[in-house]
């Protein structure tokens, strides 16, 4: 195999290993994306292999991964159809590898036409830069993108510089036939990104969840390398978002073609009732882009679902057993904080996250940059929950305390019984004898070296000694 083929094999192995880790942690959409990318590379490797045995082995593994990816895809689609899909990503303080593409890039596809972004803090320079990076990702991923709607708050204390920058961005997007609509709200607080393919991404801190980086330092341009602030990302899928848009588009198509819908067309199209009050804009503007939903209809569906869950619990048929966590336990292993100190590590694009710089937690699948934050993480609530433990300590009973005292007392008695005074004195005498013997050996060694030096001096030629100004040592008389 050539070097490029070996590199492709290593890359596919890394991606599929990552997919299994994400699948285990129930991060299904990320796992599915890794499965698909890893399988594409693995199939290319199999195609170029000449070893029949290895090729058969790889085909077997590829089939297993394909079956798992199909099951994941069906599970995600089923959850989307029932409107119950929810995925949560917790971003640790100072963690990296959480750029926009990694966080929500997998939900951007060729079916996205309209994107709505609600973020109250798109007004300072760095926040506008974050929004520009988000728009760049949308343009690259969404080939049919037509509209981006931004809802934010207006900073009355600043100059018109922010609006000028946003106007430049609007002109840049318009050159690509993409309309950027900006509206301002005085009461906006929530942050979320809504895609018309049904996905809703809610980021606790909005788009501005990165720490500041100095110029000409890593992470200044590439957000995957920039440390993050602690935040939570929740992903939902709204079943009716795409359906509503399709209904409106079908109506427009019928009007444009001057064709009256037949009874068959009406039955085949899923319809959602929208009241006239909700269709009206709250601001009185007929060009308001915000979708309006029939609140009564959704409230009725929610009440029916809650009632069905209560009925299932009462009947003892609920498939959701109560989560019971263990009490907090003492760690039974030593935390490794020093094995990588003073060592250099080469990191490439294909390097797994577990082998990148910093301290990796295989339970929470995250990287923490320093030891203090790593200790805070493994002692924190999220890590303990992933281990199946709560933050509560088991309360000891009176009998357990008494037994503990008895065990400690027994140990102390065993220590006192084991202590033998005569044996200890004998050990001290032996140790003293060893010290004396060591000192005697040292004295003998010094005498031996002095004798050898004297013999060497006696071997010197007397005439040479006289020329050098010394003839001998000792008490000999002249």
Short mmCIF file of C-alpha atoms in Angstrom, two decimals, residues 318-476:
data_model
loop_
_atom_site.label_atom_id
_atom_site.label_comp_id
_atom_site.label_asym_id
_atom_site.label_seq_id
_atom_site.Cartn_x
_atom_site.Cartn_y
_atom_site.Cartn_z
CA UNK A 318 -44.41 2.99 30.78
CA UNK A 319 -41.23 2.18 28.89
CA UNK A 320 -39.28 4.85 30.77
CA UNK A 321 -38.06 3.47 34.09
CA UNK A 322 -37.12 6.00 36.74
CA UNK A 323 -33.44 6.88 36.74
CA UNK A 324 -31.80 5.75 39.97
CA UNK A 325 -28.24 6.90 40.51
CA UNK A 326 -25.73 5.51 42.95
CA UNK A 327 -24.33 7.50 45.84
CA UNK A 328 -21.05 9.32 45.42
CA UNK A 329 -18.09 6.96 45.89
CA UNK A 330 -14.40 7.44 46.54
CA UNK A 331 -12.19 7.24 43.46
CA UNK A 332 -10.41 3.85 43.31
CA UNK A 333 -7.62 4.94 40.93
CA UNK A 334 -4.89 7.55 40.84
CA UNK A 335 -5.48 10.54 38.57
CA UNK A 336 -2.66 10.85 36.03
CA UNK A 337 -1.64 14.51 35.83
CA UNK A 338 2.14 14.26 35.25
CA UNK A 339 2.74 11.62 32.55
CA UNK A 340 2.62 14.18 29.70
CA UNK A 341 4.54 16.97 31.42
CA UNK A 342 7.54 18.22 29.43
CA UNK A 343 6.67 16.12 26.37
CA UNK A 344 6.06 17.33 22.83
CA UNK A 345 3.10 16.05 20.83
CA UNK A 346 2.49 16.39 17.08
CA UNK A 347 -1.18 17.06 16.30
CA UNK A 348 -2.58 16.75 12.78
CA UNK A 349 -6.06 17.06 11.30
CA UNK A 350 -6.61 13.32 11.67
CA UNK A 351 -5.40 13.13 15.28
CA UNK A 352 -8.20 11.77 17.50
CA UNK A 353 -9.52 14.09 20.17
CA UNK A 354 -8.36 11.66 22.87
CA UNK A 355 -4.73 12.04 21.69
CA UNK A 356 -4.70 15.80 21.24
CA UNK A 357 -3.11 18.22 23.69
CA UNK A 358 -4.55 18.56 27.17
CA UNK A 359 -6.35 16.19 29.52
CA UNK A 360 -8.93 13.92 27.85
CA UNK A 361 -11.98 12.59 29.70
CA UNK A 362 -13.17 9.38 28.03
CA UNK A 363 -16.40 9.42 30.06
CA UNK A 364 -17.61 12.84 28.85
CA UNK A 365 -15.62 12.85 25.57
CA UNK A 366 -14.04 16.26 26.08
CA UNK A 367 -10.56 17.79 26.34
CA UNK A 368 -9.57 20.14 29.17
CA UNK A 369 -6.43 22.22 28.79
CA UNK A 370 -5.02 22.40 32.34
CA UNK A 371 -4.91 20.16 35.39
CA UNK A 372 -6.93 22.45 37.69
CA UNK A 373 -9.90 22.56 35.33
CA UNK A 374 -9.53 18.81 34.72
CA UNK A 375 -9.81 18.10 38.45
CA UNK A 376 -12.80 20.42 38.65
CA UNK A 377 -14.35 18.53 35.74
CA UNK A 378 -13.90 14.99 37.10
CA UNK A 379 -15.20 16.13 40.49
CA UNK A 380 -18.12 17.96 38.90
CA UNK A 381 -21.78 17.11 38.61
CA UNK A 382 -21.84 16.31 34.88
CA UNK A 383 -18.94 13.83 35.08
CA UNK A 384 -20.43 12.04 38.09
CA UNK A 385 -23.79 11.78 36.34
CA UNK A 386 -22.15 10.19 33.30
CA UNK A 387 -20.58 7.67 35.70
CA UNK A 388 -24.06 6.88 37.02
CA UNK A 389 -23.61 8.61 40.38
CA UNK A 390 -25.33 11.53 42.02
CA UNK A 391 -23.61 14.18 44.15
CA UNK A 392 -25.18 12.77 47.30
CA UNK A 393 -23.18 10.83 49.87
CA UNK A 394 -24.68 7.77 51.49
CA UNK A 395 -25.80 8.54 55.03
CA UNK A 396 -24.18 6.17 57.55
CA UNK A 397 -26.32 4.47 60.17
CA UNK A 398 -25.42 4.12 63.85
CA UNK A 399 -24.47 0.46 63.40
CA UNK A 400 -22.12 1.32 60.52
CA UNK A 401 -20.38 3.97 62.64
CA UNK A 402 -19.96 1.51 65.52
CA UNK A 403 -18.51 -1.12 63.19
CA UNK A 404 -16.11 1.45 61.78
CA UNK A 405 -14.88 2.34 65.27
CA UNK A 406 -14.40 -1.34 66.05
CA UNK A 407 -12.31 -1.87 62.91
CA UNK A 408 -10.08 1.13 63.71
CA UNK A 409 -9.67 -0.01 67.34
CA UNK A 410 -8.77 -3.53 66.20
CA UNK A 411 -6.10 -2.18 63.86
CA UNK A 412 -4.55 -0.11 66.66
CA UNK A 413 -4.49 -3.14 68.96
CA UNK A 414 -2.80 -5.24 66.29
CA UNK A 415 -0.12 -2.59 65.85
CA UNK A 416 0.57 -2.41 69.61
CA UNK A 417 0.65 -6.23 69.87
CA UNK A 418 3.08 -6.51 67.01
CA UNK A 419 5.55 -4.08 68.62
CA UNK A 420 8.36 -6.02 70.40
CA UNK A 421 10.78 -3.98 72.55
CA UNK A 422 13.61 -6.57 72.61
CA UNK A 423 13.41 -7.05 68.87
CA UNK A 424 13.52 -3.34 68.36
CA UNK A 425 16.64 -3.00 70.58
CA UNK A 426 18.32 -5.81 68.66
CA UNK A 427 17.59 -3.99 65.40
CA UNK A 428 19.07 -0.76 66.79
CA UNK A 429 22.25 -2.58 67.91
CA UNK A 430 22.64 -4.21 64.51
CA UNK A 431 22.17 -0.86 62.84
CA UNK A 432 24.81 0.72 65.13
CA UNK A 433 27.26 -2.09 64.32
CA UNK A 434 26.71 -1.51 60.62
CA UNK A 435 27.51 2.20 61.07
CA UNK A 436 30.72 1.39 62.99
CA UNK A 437 31.79 -1.13 60.40
CA UNK A 438 31.21 1.43 57.67
CA UNK A 439 33.38 3.98 59.48
CA UNK A 440 36.19 1.43 59.97
CA UNK A 441 36.13 0.62 56.29
CA UNK A 442 36.38 4.30 55.44
CA UNK A 443 39.43 4.77 57.70
CA UNK A 444 41.14 1.76 56.17
CA UNK A 445 40.43 3.12 52.72
CA UNK A 446 42.01 6.48 53.56
CA UNK A 447 45.14 4.79 54.97
CA UNK A 448 45.46 2.60 51.91
CA UNK A 449 45.27 5.60 49.58
CA UNK A 450 47.91 7.47 51.63
CA UNK A 451 50.27 4.49 51.44
CA UNK A 452 49.87 4.24 47.70
CA UNK A 453 50.62 7.95 47.31
CA UNK A 454 53.80 7.58 49.41
CA UNK A 455 54.99 4.66 47.30
CA UNK A 456 54.50 6.67 44.14
CA UNK A 457 56.60 9.51 45.63
CA UNK A 458 59.44 7.17 46.58
CA UNK A 459 59.62 5.97 42.98
CA UNK A 460 60.54 9.51 41.78
CA UNK A 461 64.18 10.04 40.67
CA UNK A 462 66.16 11.81 43.50
CA UNK A 463 67.87 14.20 41.06
CA UNK A 464 64.54 15.19 39.55
CA UNK A 465 63.13 15.71 43.06
CA UNK A 466 66.09 17.95 43.96
CA UNK A 467 65.62 20.02 40.81
CA UNK A 468 61.94 20.48 41.64
CA UNK A 469 62.82 21.71 45.14
CA UNK A 470 61.86 18.79 47.36
CA UNK A 471 63.82 15.79 48.39
CA UNK A 472 61.56 13.88 50.70
CA UNK A 473 59.16 13.86 53.58
CA UNK A 474 59.32 12.48 57.05
CA UNK A 475 61.68 13.15 60.01
CA UNK A 476 64.98 12.27 58.31
#
